[in-house]
Amino acid sequence: MQHEKVLILDFGGQYNQLIARRVREHNVYCEVKSYKTPVEEIRAMDLKGIIFTGGPKSVYLEDSPKADKEIFNLGVPILGICYGAQFLVYGLGGEIGAADKDSAAEFGRTDCNFDTKSLLFKGLKKKSVVWMSHNDYIKKLPDGFRSSAHSEKCPFGAIENPERKFYGTQFHPEVNHTEQGFDMLGNFLFKVCGCKGDWTMESYAETATRELREKIGGGKALLALSGGVDSSVACKLLANAIGGRLTCIFVDHGLMRKNEGDEVEAAFADSGVNFVRVNAGERFLKKLKGVSEPEKKRKIIGEEFIRVFEEEAKKIGKVDFLVQGTIYPDVIESGLGDAAVIKSHHNVGGLPSYVDFKEIVEPLRLLFKDEVRALGTALGLDEKLVWRQPFPGPGLAIRIIGDITEDKVKILQDADAIFRAEIAAAKLDRDINQYFAVLTDMRSVGVMGDGRTYDYTLALRGVSTTDFMTADFSRIPYDVLEKVSNRIVNEVGNINRVVYDITSKPPATIEWE
Ligand code: XMP
């Protein structure tokens, strides 16, 4: 089926993929392409609309990105954002001014007034906060244009030529700080471009599968499957695309949560891919014996993981493609360009040095975390995997304070499983961003039955966070905590005390080690 299509013309702005994401949220298919894309190629795309992104340069500079002006003659609606709006003005004969001491440069939250007769602002409040970030400003409009929004400093907060369906905003409607930004983009897509919103994650899955087939052809691919949502979704997608020409290596280091290794295996063993589960628990425990220092634990696990992966990969021999579950925030965090290669296996500490492959494939590179989950659901991936919380590469090793033994792993797995089950039963599992149990190295005195006990203290941790860089402890209701505590002390041996961690990050971190 041919979908309605919108082009996001990339002028080098930092929010370009965010614009793409917003368009997808409106169920409209979009592609991001360079401003250098030949206009004939753009014409052939049969577009419903074009969005010009922001960009770091000044439009009047020689070397600033400029699209072929023929783009204005395609008869396709255009929305220019920030630099994109300035390029629209400049390209059609208007003027852009440079900032000086009393110029209209604005940064951050700005009150803006909208003309709600404009299609772009139809149905919206007349005044709200927008996110501005510009040094240059629109000085003189091209013929046929008018202002449709203004702020205190900026008479041309938004501009338009409704006859030609050209619109521009000096602010960024795609960022959350712009209060009505999502609806403005919706107005552009539906009211200006006449889109109906015919695109879904199911269609994304279809397109991505087709593209992977074309790219990989008859070649072989290798994926390090951690069981985390990203690599699991990448696996499912690849399984659909190339089936038996994909090999997944799942290194089970024995430090997964209760039943997790089996759940991962169950989800992939019959999916048509070559699935290799390496049960390396004993090997990891041996290496970790007597080690209490957190960094040392991490290092040992990272290195051992690579060794196991290498040994298995060697058995497979040369592969053409190495698949990575890199998602867009990873790409942003590491800087664009070659970043994804550096980021590879950030979970396990680095890329195996010898693995012999031609090219890296990153099928999720343009998606955000929640979109990856939606894609996983569309692909029919097990809910448990789709909604898995972040889980550190070193696993339970960094949730067992002090040295690690098989018994302690078992105690923690059982206690953690109860905590997770009760959080799910209280329907809090999608609200708390990460929650887990930690086996402290501390023992204290208790009384059970009529006898004295001297057993471990278990700590529960639950945090709310969006970026995992800072976090607040979750206000889990006391009755839920009470139930968890009761069940753990009664059902899990060697725990006689349960505490709840009420520190935020900073000063603490989310994990205890
Ligand atoms: P911290 O403890 O630094 O954790 O506040 C922030 C987030 O990162 C996760 N985390 C890891 N993830 N490999 C990972 O892939 C690791 O080694 C690792 N250590 C911590 C942690 O679970 C939290 O979500």
PDB file of N, CA, C and O in Angstrom, residues 24-95:
ATOM      1  N   ARG A  24       5.310  11.020  12.967  1.00  0.00           N
ATOM      2  CA  ARG A  24       4.882   9.616  13.119  1.00  0.00           C
ATOM      3  C   ARG A  24       3.807   9.500  14.199  1.00  0.00           C
ATOM      4  O   ARG A  24       2.886   8.712  14.084  1.00  0.00           O
ATOM      5  N   GLU A  25       3.935  10.324  15.253  1.00  0.00           N
ATOM      6  CA  GLU A  25       2.918  10.287  16.311  1.00  0.00           C
ATOM      7  C   GLU A  25       1.547  10.681  15.775  1.00  0.00           C
ATOM      8  O   GLU A  25       0.523  10.329  16.344  1.00  0.00           O
ATOM      9  N   HIS A  26       1.552  11.465  14.691  1.00  0.00           N
ATOM     10  CA  HIS A  26       0.281  11.830  14.056  1.00  0.00           C
ATOM     11  C   HIS A  26      -0.132  10.786  13.011  1.00  0.00           C
ATOM     12  O   HIS A  26      -1.009  11.053  12.186  1.00  0.00           O
ATOM     13  N   ASN A  27       0.561   9.642  13.012  1.00  0.00           N
ATOM     14  CA  ASN A  27       0.276   8.561  12.058  1.00  0.00           C
ATOM     15  C   ASN A  27       0.479   8.961  10.602  1.00  0.00           C
ATOM     16  O   ASN A  27      -0.268   8.554   9.708  1.00  0.00           O
ATOM     17  N   VAL A  28       1.493   9.774  10.381  1.00  0.00           N
ATOM     18  CA  VAL A  28       1.837  10.135   9.008  1.00  0.00           C
ATOM     19  C   VAL A  28       3.261   9.641   8.746  1.00  0.00           C
ATOM     20  O   VAL A  28       4.166   9.868   9.548  1.00  0.00           O
ATOM     21  N   TYR A  29       3.446   8.982   7.626  1.00  0.00           N
ATOM     22  CA  TYR A  29       4.764   8.454   7.274  1.00  0.00           C
ATOM     23  C   TYR A  29       5.678   9.604   6.841  1.00  0.00           C
ATOM     24  O   TYR A  29       5.247  10.517   6.127  1.00  0.00           O
ATOM     25  N   CYS A  30       6.919   9.586   7.288  1.00  0.00           N
ATOM     26  CA  CYS A  30       7.830  10.637   6.854  1.00  0.00           C
ATOM     27  C   CYS A  30       9.234  10.089   6.648  1.00  0.00           C
ATOM     28  O   CYS A  30       9.600   9.046   7.177  1.00  0.00           O
ATOM     29  N   GLU A  31       9.990  10.809   5.854  1.00  0.00           N
ATOM     30  CA  GLU A  31      11.396  10.472   5.646  1.00  0.00           C
ATOM     31  C   GLU A  31      12.225  11.725   5.865  1.00  0.00           C
ATOM     32  O   GLU A  31      11.800  12.817   5.517  1.00  0.00           O
ATOM     33  N   VAL A  32      13.415  11.542   6.450  1.00  0.00           N
ATOM     34  CA  VAL A  32      14.329  12.664   6.645  1.00  0.00           C
ATOM     35  C   VAL A  32      15.393  12.571   5.567  1.00  0.00           C
ATOM     36  O   VAL A  32      16.025  11.534   5.408  1.00  0.00           O
ATOM     37  N   LYS A  33      15.568  13.634   4.808  1.00  0.00           N
ATOM     38  CA  LYS A  33      16.602  13.632   3.761  1.00  0.00           C
ATOM     39  C   LYS A  33      17.368  14.941   3.796  1.00  0.00           C
ATOM     40  O   LYS A  33      16.863  15.957   4.251  1.00  0.00           O
ATOM     41  N   SER A  34      18.565  14.899   3.269  1.00  0.00           N
ATOM     42  CA  SER A  34      19.433  16.080   3.255  1.00  0.00           C
ATOM     43  C   SER A  34      18.850  17.186   2.378  1.00  0.00           C
ATOM     44  O   SER A  34      18.188  16.909   1.370  1.00  0.00           O
ATOM     45  N   TYR A  35      19.171  18.426   2.734  1.00  0.00           N
ATOM     46  CA  TYR A  35      18.744  19.576   1.920  1.00  0.00           C
ATOM     47  C   TYR A  35      19.354  19.506   0.517  1.00  0.00           C
ATOM     48  O   TYR A  35      18.925  20.191  -0.395  1.00  0.00           O
ATOM     49  N   LYS A  36      20.380  18.645   0.358  1.00  0.00           N
ATOM     50  CA  LYS A  36      21.043  18.542  -0.952  1.00  0.00           C
ATOM     51  C   LYS A  36      20.281  17.632  -1.921  1.00  0.00           C
ATOM     52  O   LYS A  36      20.645  17.523  -3.084  1.00  0.00           O
ATOM     53  N   THR A  37      19.253  16.960  -1.416  1.00  0.00           N
ATOM     54  CA  THR A  37      18.501  16.035  -2.279  1.00  0.00           C
ATOM     55  C   THR A  37      18.023  16.745  -3.546  1.00  0.00           C
ATOM     56  O   THR A  37      17.374  17.800  -3.460  1.00  0.00           O
ATOM     57  N   PRO A  38      18.330  16.207  -4.723  1.00  0.00           N
ATOM     58  CA  PRO A  38      17.921  16.875  -5.967  1.00  0.00           C
ATOM     59  C   PRO A  38      16.408  17.057  -6.027  1.00  0.00           C
ATOM     60  O   PRO A  38      15.647  16.177  -5.600  1.00  0.00           O
ATOM     61  N   VAL A  39      16.000  18.192  -6.543  1.00  0.00           N
ATOM     62  CA  VAL A  39      14.582  18.531  -6.524  1.00  0.00           C
ATOM     63  C   VAL A  39      13.756  17.539  -7.350  1.00  0.00           C
ATOM     64  O   VAL A  39      12.588  17.259  -7.029  1.00  0.00           O
ATOM     65  N   GLU A  40      14.381  16.941  -8.383  1.00  0.00           N
ATOM     66  CA  GLU A  40      13.649  15.962  -9.197  1.00  0.00           C
ATOM     67  C   GLU A  40      13.301  14.720  -8.367  1.00  0.00           C
ATOM     68  O   GLU A  40      12.235  14.136  -8.510  1.00  0.00           O
ATOM     69  N   GLU A  41      14.255  14.371  -7.487  1.00  0.00           N
ATOM     70  CA  GLU A  41      14.010  13.220  -6.601  1.00  0.00           C
ATOM     71  C   GLU A  41      12.855  13.545  -5.644  1.00  0.00           C
ATOM     72  O   GLU A  41      12.007  12.714  -5.358  1.00  0.00           O
ATOM     73  N   ILE A  42      12.837  14.796  -5.186  1.00  0.00           N
ATOM     74  CA  ILE A  42      11.769  15.211  -4.269  1.00  0.00           C
ATOM     75  C   ILE A  42      10.419  15.199  -4.989  1.00  0.00           C
ATOM     76  O   ILE A  42       9.423  14.717  -4.459  1.00  0.00           O
ATOM     77  N   ARG A  43      10.437  15.680  -6.217  1.00  0.00           N
ATOM     78  CA  ARG A  43       9.190  15.711  -7.000  1.00  0.00           C
ATOM     79  C   ARG A  43       8.640  14.281  -7.153  1.00  0.00           C
ATOM     80  O   ARG A  43       7.452  14.028  -6.977  1.00  0.00           O
ATOM     81  N   ALA A  44       9.566  13.360  -7.414  1.00  0.00           N
ATOM     82  CA  ALA A  44       9.147  11.980  -7.670  1.00  0.00           C
ATOM     83  C   ALA A  44       8.597  11.282  -6.418  1.00  0.00           C
ATOM     84  O   ALA A  44       7.986  10.219  -6.507  1.00  0.00           O
ATOM     85  N   MET A  45       8.809  11.905  -5.244  1.00  0.00           N
ATOM     86  CA  MET A  45       8.345  11.256  -4.010  1.00  0.00           C
ATOM     87  C   MET A  45       6.834  11.360  -3.815  1.00  0.00           C
ATOM     88  O   MET A  45       6.276  10.734  -2.924  1.00  0.00           O
ATOM     89  N   ASP A  46       6.194  12.207  -4.615  1.00  0.00           N
ATOM     90  CA  ASP A  46       4.747  12.364  -4.531  1.00  0.00           C
ATOM     91  C   ASP A  46       4.325  12.714  -3.093  1.00  0.00           C
ATOM     92  O   ASP A  46       3.613  11.952  -2.426  1.00  0.00           O
ATOM     93  N   LEU A  47       4.773  13.887  -2.657  1.00  0.00           N
ATOM     94  CA  LEU A  47       4.646  14.260  -1.243  1.00  0.00           C
ATOM     95  C   LEU A  47       3.337  14.970  -0.919  1.00  0.00           C
ATOM     96  O   LEU A  47       2.785  15.683  -1.754  1.00  0.00           O
ATOM     97  N   LYS A  48       2.912  14.808   0.332  1.00  0.00           N
ATOM     98  CA  LYS A  48       1.784  15.594   0.840  1.00  0.00           C
ATOM     99  C   LYS A  48       2.290  16.902   1.432  1.00  0.00           C
ATOM    100  O   LYS A  48       1.549  17.889   1.500  1.00  0.00           O
ATOM    101  N   GLY A  49       3.521  16.909   1.918  1.00  0.00           N
ATOM    102  CA  GLY A  49       4.058  18.125   2.524  1.00  0.00           C
ATOM    103  C   GLY A  49       5.551  18.012   2.747  1.00  0.00           C
ATOM    104  O   GLY A  49       6.118  16.913   2.710  1.00  0.00           O
ATOM    105  N   ILE A  50       6.182  19.162   2.983  1.00  0.00           N
ATOM    106  CA  ILE A  50       7.625  19.196   3.266  1.00  0.00           C
ATOM    107  C   ILE A  50       7.832  20.033   4.526  1.00  0.00           C
ATOM    108  O   ILE A  50       7.196  21.082   4.688  1.00  0.00           O
ATOM    109  N   ILE A  51       8.706  19.575   5.397  1.00  0.00           N
ATOM    110  CA  ILE A  51       9.063  20.377   6.569  1.00  0.00           C
ATOM    111  C   ILE A  51      10.543  20.701   6.490  1.00  0.00           C
ATOM    112  O   ILE A  51      11.370  19.789   6.344  1.00  0.00           O
ATOM    113  N   PHE A  52      10.874  21.981   6.531  1.00  0.00           N
ATOM    114  CA  PHE A  52      12.283  22.379   6.572  1.00  0.00           C
ATOM    115  C   PHE A  52      12.702  22.411   8.042  1.00  0.00           C
ATOM    116  O   PHE A  52      12.047  23.065   8.855  1.00  0.00           O
ATOM    117  N   THR A  53      13.797  21.788   8.387  1.00  0.00           N
ATOM    118  CA  THR A  53      14.214  21.752   9.792  1.00  0.00           C
ATOM    119  C   THR A  53      14.981  23.025  10.168  1.00  0.00           C
ATOM    120  O   THR A  53      15.301  23.841   9.310  1.00  0.00           O
ATOM    121  N   GLY A  54      15.327  23.126  11.436  1.00  0.00           N
ATOM    122  CA  GLY A  54      16.222  24.184  11.881  1.00  0.00           C
ATOM    123  C   GLY A  54      17.637  23.877  11.418  1.00  0.00           C
ATOM    124  O   GLY A  54      17.887  22.865  10.761  1.00  0.00           O
ATOM    125  N   GLY A  55      18.554  24.737  11.771  1.00  0.00           N
ATOM    126  CA  GLY A  55      19.946  24.525  11.399  1.00  0.00           C
ATOM    127  C   GLY A  55      20.820  25.529  12.124  1.00  0.00           C
ATOM    128  O   GLY A  55      20.327  26.563  12.573  1.00  0.00           O
ATOM    129  N   PRO A  56      22.110  25.229  12.270  1.00  0.00           N
ATOM    130  CA  PRO A  56      22.966  26.076  13.089  1.00  0.00           C
ATOM    131  C   PRO A  56      23.500  27.329  12.393  1.00  0.00           C
ATOM    132  O   PRO A  56      24.061  28.207  13.038  1.00  0.00           O
ATOM    133  N   LYS A  57      23.350  27.426  11.082  1.00  0.00           N
ATOM    134  CA  LYS A  57      24.008  28.529  10.363  1.00  0.00           C
ATOM    135  C   LYS A  57      23.061  29.718  10.126  1.00  0.00           C
ATOM    136  O   LYS A  57      21.867  29.625  10.338  1.00  0.00           O
ATOM    137  N   SER A  58      23.658  30.812   9.638  1.00  0.00           N
ATOM    138  CA  SER A  58      22.846  31.957   9.224  1.00  0.00           C
ATOM    139  C   SER A  58      22.592  31.839   7.739  1.00  0.00           C
ATOM    140  O   SER A  58      23.518  31.576   6.958  1.00  0.00           O
ATOM    141  N   VAL A  59      21.369  32.072   7.358  1.00  0.00           N
ATOM    142  CA  VAL A  59      20.963  31.795   5.980  1.00  0.00           C
ATOM    143  C   VAL A  59      21.690  32.685   4.955  1.00  0.00           C
ATOM    144  O   VAL A  59      21.911  32.298   3.818  1.00  0.00           O
ATOM    145  N   TYR A  60      22.131  33.877   5.417  1.00  0.00           N
ATOM    146  CA  TYR A  60      22.768  34.807   4.463  1.00  0.00           C
ATOM    147  C   TYR A  60      24.257  34.523   4.271  1.00  0.00           C
ATOM    148  O   TYR A  60      24.932  35.178   3.511  1.00  0.00           O
ATOM    149  N   LEU A  61      24.794  33.532   4.969  1.00  0.00           N
ATOM    150  CA  LEU A  61      26.205  33.188   4.779  1.00  0.00           C
ATOM    151  C   LEU A  61      26.373  32.344   3.517  1.00  0.00           C
ATOM    152  O   LEU A  61      25.491  31.569   3.158  1.00  0.00           O
ATOM    153  N   GLU A  62      27.530  32.519   2.890  1.00  0.00           N
ATOM    154  CA  GLU A  62      27.841  31.774   1.664  1.00  0.00           C
ATOM    155  C   GLU A  62      27.671  30.271   1.841  1.00  0.00           C
ATOM    156  O   GLU A  62      27.095  29.579   1.018  1.00  0.00           O
ATOM    157  N   ASP A  63      28.236  29.783   2.960  1.00  0.00           N
ATOM    158  CA  ASP A  63      28.315  28.324   3.118  1.00  0.00           C
ATOM    159  C   ASP A  63      27.143  27.722   3.898  1.00  0.00           C
ATOM    160  O   ASP A  63      27.207  26.586   4.333  1.00  0.00           O
ATOM    161  N   SER A  64      26.071  28.484   4.096  1.00  0.00           N
ATOM    162  CA  SER A  64      24.946  27.901   4.837  1.00  0.00           C
ATOM    163  C   SER A  64      24.165  26.951   3.907  1.00  0.00           C
ATOM    164  O   SER A  64      24.175  27.128   2.690  1.00  0.00           O
ATOM    165  N   PRO A  65      23.513  25.946   4.486  1.00  0.00           N
ATOM    166  CA  PRO A  65      22.795  24.977   3.639  1.00  0.00           C
ATOM    167  C   PRO A  65      21.608  25.622   2.920  1.00  0.00           C
ATOM    168  O   PRO A  65      20.788  26.277   3.562  1.00  0.00           O
ATOM    169  N   LYS A  66      21.555  25.428   1.629  1.00  0.00           N
ATOM    170  CA  LYS A  66      20.425  25.982   0.871  1.00  0.00           C
ATOM    171  C   LYS A  66      19.907  24.929  -0.099  1.00  0.00           C
ATOM    172  O   LYS A  66      20.685  24.307  -0.807  1.00  0.00           O
ATOM    173  N   ALA A  67      18.605  24.775  -0.084  1.00  0.00           N
ATOM    174  CA  ALA A  67      18.004  23.814  -1.019  1.00  0.00           C
ATOM    175  C   ALA A  67      17.803  24.518  -2.365  1.00  0.00           C
ATOM    176  O   ALA A  67      17.799  25.748  -2.445  1.00  0.00           O
ATOM    177  N   ASP A  68      17.618  23.722  -3.390  1.00  0.00           N
ATOM    178  CA  ASP A  68      17.317  24.246  -4.727  1.00  0.00           C
ATOM    179  C   ASP A  68      15.990  25.017  -4.653  1.00  0.00           C
ATOM    180  O   ASP A  68      14.983  24.470  -4.178  1.00  0.00           O
ATOM    181  N   LYS A  69      15.986  26.271  -5.120  1.00  0.00           N
ATOM    182  CA  LYS A  69      14.762  27.084  -4.987  1.00  0.00           C
ATOM    183  C   LYS A  69      13.596  26.544  -5.808  1.00  0.00           C
ATOM    184  O   LYS A  69      12.447  26.945  -5.612  1.00  0.00           O
ATOM    185  N   GLU A  70      13.892  25.657  -6.713  1.00  0.00           N
ATOM    186  CA  GLU A  70      12.849  25.025  -7.506  1.00  0.00           C
ATOM    187  C   GLU A  70      11.839  24.305  -6.603  1.00  0.00           C
ATOM    188  O   GLU A  70      10.697  24.064  -6.976  1.00  0.00           O
ATOM    189  N   ILE A  71      12.288  24.008  -5.381  1.00  0.00           N
ATOM    190  CA  ILE A  71      11.418  23.300  -4.421  1.00  0.00           C
ATOM    191  C   ILE A  71      10.130  24.104  -4.150  1.00  0.00           C
ATOM    192  O   ILE A  71       9.085  23.547  -3.839  1.00  0.00           O
ATOM    193  N   PHE A  72      10.234  25.430  -4.312  1.00  0.00           N
ATOM    194  CA  PHE A  72       9.062  26.277  -4.066  1.00  0.00           C
ATOM    195  C   PHE A  72       8.026  26.166  -5.187  1.00  0.00           C
ATOM    196  O   PHE A  72       6.923  26.661  -5.071  1.00  0.00           O
ATOM    197  N   ASN A  73       8.440  25.554  -6.294  1.00  0.00           N
ATOM    198  CA  ASN A  73       7.516  25.458  -7.430  1.00  0.00           C
ATOM    199  C   ASN A  73       6.886  24.077  -7.578  1.00  0.00           C
ATOM    200  O   ASN A  73       6.292  23.768  -8.604  1.00  0.00           O
ATOM    201  N   LEU A  74       7.056  23.245  -6.571  1.00  0.00           N
ATOM    202  CA  LEU A  74       6.512  21.879  -6.683  1.00  0.00           C
ATOM    203  C   LEU A  74       5.012  21.827  -6.397  1.00  0.00           C
ATOM    204  O   LEU A  74       4.367  20.809  -6.623  1.00  0.00           O
ATOM    205  N   GLY A  75       4.487  22.914  -5.829  1.00  0.00           N
ATOM    206  CA  GLY A  75       3.063  22.909  -5.479  1.00  0.00           C
ATOM    207  C   GLY A  75       2.792  22.080  -4.229  1.00  0.00           C
ATOM    208  O   GLY A  75       1.650  21.680  -3.974  1.00  0.00           O
ATOM    209  N   VAL A  76       3.835  21.804  -3.440  1.00  0.00           N
ATOM    210  CA  VAL A  76       3.677  21.009  -2.211  1.00  0.00           C
ATOM    211  C   VAL A  76       3.714  21.951  -1.006  1.00  0.00           C
ATOM    212  O   VAL A  76       4.569  22.844  -0.961  1.00  0.00           O
ATOM    213  N   PRO A  77       2.819  21.791  -0.025  1.00  0.00           N
ATOM    214  CA  PRO A  77       2.852  22.648   1.166  1.00  0.00           C
ATOM    215  C   PRO A  77       4.188  22.533   1.890  1.00  0.00           C
ATOM    216  O   PRO A  77       4.790  21.454   1.934  1.00  0.00           O
ATOM    217  N   ILE A  78       4.637  23.668   2.447  1.00  0.00           N
ATOM    218  CA  ILE A  78       5.914  23.678   3.167  1.00  0.00           C
ATOM    219  C   ILE A  78       5.721  24.302   4.540  1.00  0.00           C
ATOM    220  O   ILE A  78       5.048  25.331   4.674  1.00  0.00           O
ATOM    221  N   LEU A  79       6.334  23.668   5.548  1.00  0.00           N
ATOM    222  CA  LEU A  79       6.432  24.288   6.871  1.00  0.00           C
ATOM    223  C   LEU A  79       7.913  24.447   7.183  1.00  0.00           C
ATOM    224  O   LEU A  79       8.657  23.460   7.216  1.00  0.00           O
ATOM    225  N   GLY A  80       8.335  25.682   7.394  1.00  0.00           N
ATOM    226  CA  GLY A  80       9.735  25.918   7.749  1.00  0.00           C
ATOM    227  C   GLY A  80       9.825  26.155   9.253  1.00  0.00           C
ATOM    228  O   GLY A  80       9.033  26.900   9.823  1.00  0.00           O
ATOM    229  N   ILE A  81      10.779  25.512   9.901  1.00  0.00           N
ATOM    230  CA  ILE A  81      10.942  25.681  11.343  1.00  0.00           C
ATOM    231  C   ILE A  81      12.276  26.372  11.613  1.00  0.00           C
ATOM    232  O   ILE A  81      13.328  25.891  11.173  1.00  0.00           O
ATOM    233  N   CYS A  82      12.244  27.493  12.319  1.00  0.00           N
ATOM    234  CA  CYS A  82      13.444  28.236  12.713  1.00  0.00           C
ATOM    235  C   CYS A  82      14.313  28.545  11.492  1.00  0.00           C
ATOM    236  O   CYS A  82      13.896  29.318  10.649  1.00  0.00           O
ATOM    237  N   TYR A  83      15.474  27.926  11.365  1.00  0.00           N
ATOM    238  CA  TYR A  83      16.280  28.178  10.157  1.00  0.00           C
ATOM    239  C   TYR A  83      15.449  27.891   8.907  1.00  0.00           C
ATOM    240  O   TYR A  83      15.549  28.586   7.908  1.00  0.00           O
ATOM    241  N   GLY A  84      14.635  26.855   8.999  1.00  0.00           N
ATOM    242  CA  GLY A  84      13.799  26.475   7.863  1.00  0.00           C
ATOM    243  C   GLY A  84      12.853  27.596   7.461  1.00  0.00           C
ATOM    244  O   GLY A  84      12.618  27.838   6.277  1.00  0.00           O
ATOM    245  N   ALA A  85      12.311  28.316   8.479  1.00  0.00           N
ATOM    246  CA  ALA A  85      11.423  29.451   8.189  1.00  0.00           C
ATOM    247  C   ALA A  85      12.237  30.577   7.559  1.00  0.00           C
ATOM    248  O   ALA A  85      11.794  31.256   6.620  1.00  0.00           O
ATOM    249  N   GLN A  86      13.452  30.760   8.071  1.00  0.00           N
ATOM    250  CA  GLN A  86      14.306  31.823   7.527  1.00  0.00           C
ATOM    251  C   GLN A  86      14.710  31.508   6.085  1.00  0.00           C
ATOM    252  O   GLN A  86      14.767  32.384   5.234  1.00  0.00           O
ATOM    253  N   PHE A  87      14.951  30.233   5.824  1.00  0.00           N
ATOM    254  CA  PHE A  87      15.297  29.858   4.449  1.00  0.00           C
ATOM    255  C   PHE A  87      14.111  30.091   3.513  1.00  0.00           C
ATOM    256  O   PHE A  87      14.275  30.546   2.382  1.00  0.00           O
ATOM    257  N   LEU A  88      12.928  29.810   4.030  1.00  0.00           N
ATOM    258  CA  LEU A  88      11.705  30.027   3.235  1.00  0.00           C
ATOM    259  C   LEU A  88      11.590  31.508   2.857  1.00  0.00           C
ATOM    260  O   LEU A  88      11.363  31.865   1.700  1.00  0.00           O
ATOM    261  N   VAL A  89      11.783  32.361   3.864  1.00  0.00           N
ATOM    262  CA  VAL A  89      11.686  33.811   3.647  1.00  0.00           C
ATOM    263  C   VAL A  89      12.774  34.276   2.678  1.00  0.00           C
ATOM    264  O   VAL A  89      12.518  34.970   1.695  1.00  0.00           O
ATOM    265  N   TYR A  90      13.990  33.864   2.979  1.00  0.00           N
ATOM    266  CA  TYR A  90      15.145  34.284   2.197  1.00  0.00           C
ATOM    267  C   TYR A  90      15.018  33.801   0.750  1.00  0.00           C
ATOM    268  O   TYR A  90      15.221  34.548  -0.207  1.00  0.00           O
ATOM    269  N   GLY A  91      14.646  32.538   0.629  1.00  0.00           N
ATOM    270  CA  GLY A  91      14.561  31.927  -0.698  1.00  0.00           C
ATOM    271  C   GLY A  91      13.480  32.554  -1.562  1.00  0.00           C
ATOM    272  O   GLY A  91      13.545  32.510  -2.783  1.00  0.00           O
ATOM    273  N   LEU A  92      12.485  33.171  -0.928  1.00  0.00           N
ATOM    274  CA  LEU A  92      11.386  33.755  -1.698  1.00  0.00           C
ATOM    275  C   LEU A  92      11.510  35.276  -1.788  1.00  0.00           C
ATOM    276  O   LEU A  92      10.567  35.972  -2.146  1.00  0.00           O
ATOM    277  N   GLY A  93      12.676  35.783  -1.403  1.00  0.00           N
ATOM    278  CA  GLY A  93      12.953  37.204  -1.627  1.00  0.00           C
ATOM    279  C   GLY A  93      12.769  38.103  -0.421  1.00  0.00           C
ATOM    280  O   GLY A  93      12.855  39.321  -0.548  1.00  0.00           O
ATOM    281  N   GLY A  94      12.530  37.563   0.767  1.00  0.00           N
ATOM    282  CA  GLY A  94      12.441  38.373   1.974  1.00  0.00           C
ATOM    283  C   GLY A  94      13.820  38.634   2.554  1.00  0.00           C
ATOM    284  O   GLY A  94      14.836  38.304   1.930  1.00  0.00           O
ATOM    285  N   GLU A  95      13.853  39.215   3.762  1.00  0.00           N
ATOM    286  CA  GLU A  95      15.159  39.548   4.355  1.00  0.00           C
ATOM    287  C   GLU A  95      15.303  38.965   5.752  1.00  0.00           C
ATOM    288  O   GLU A  95      14.357  38.981   6.541  1.00  0.00           O
TER     289      GLU A  95
END
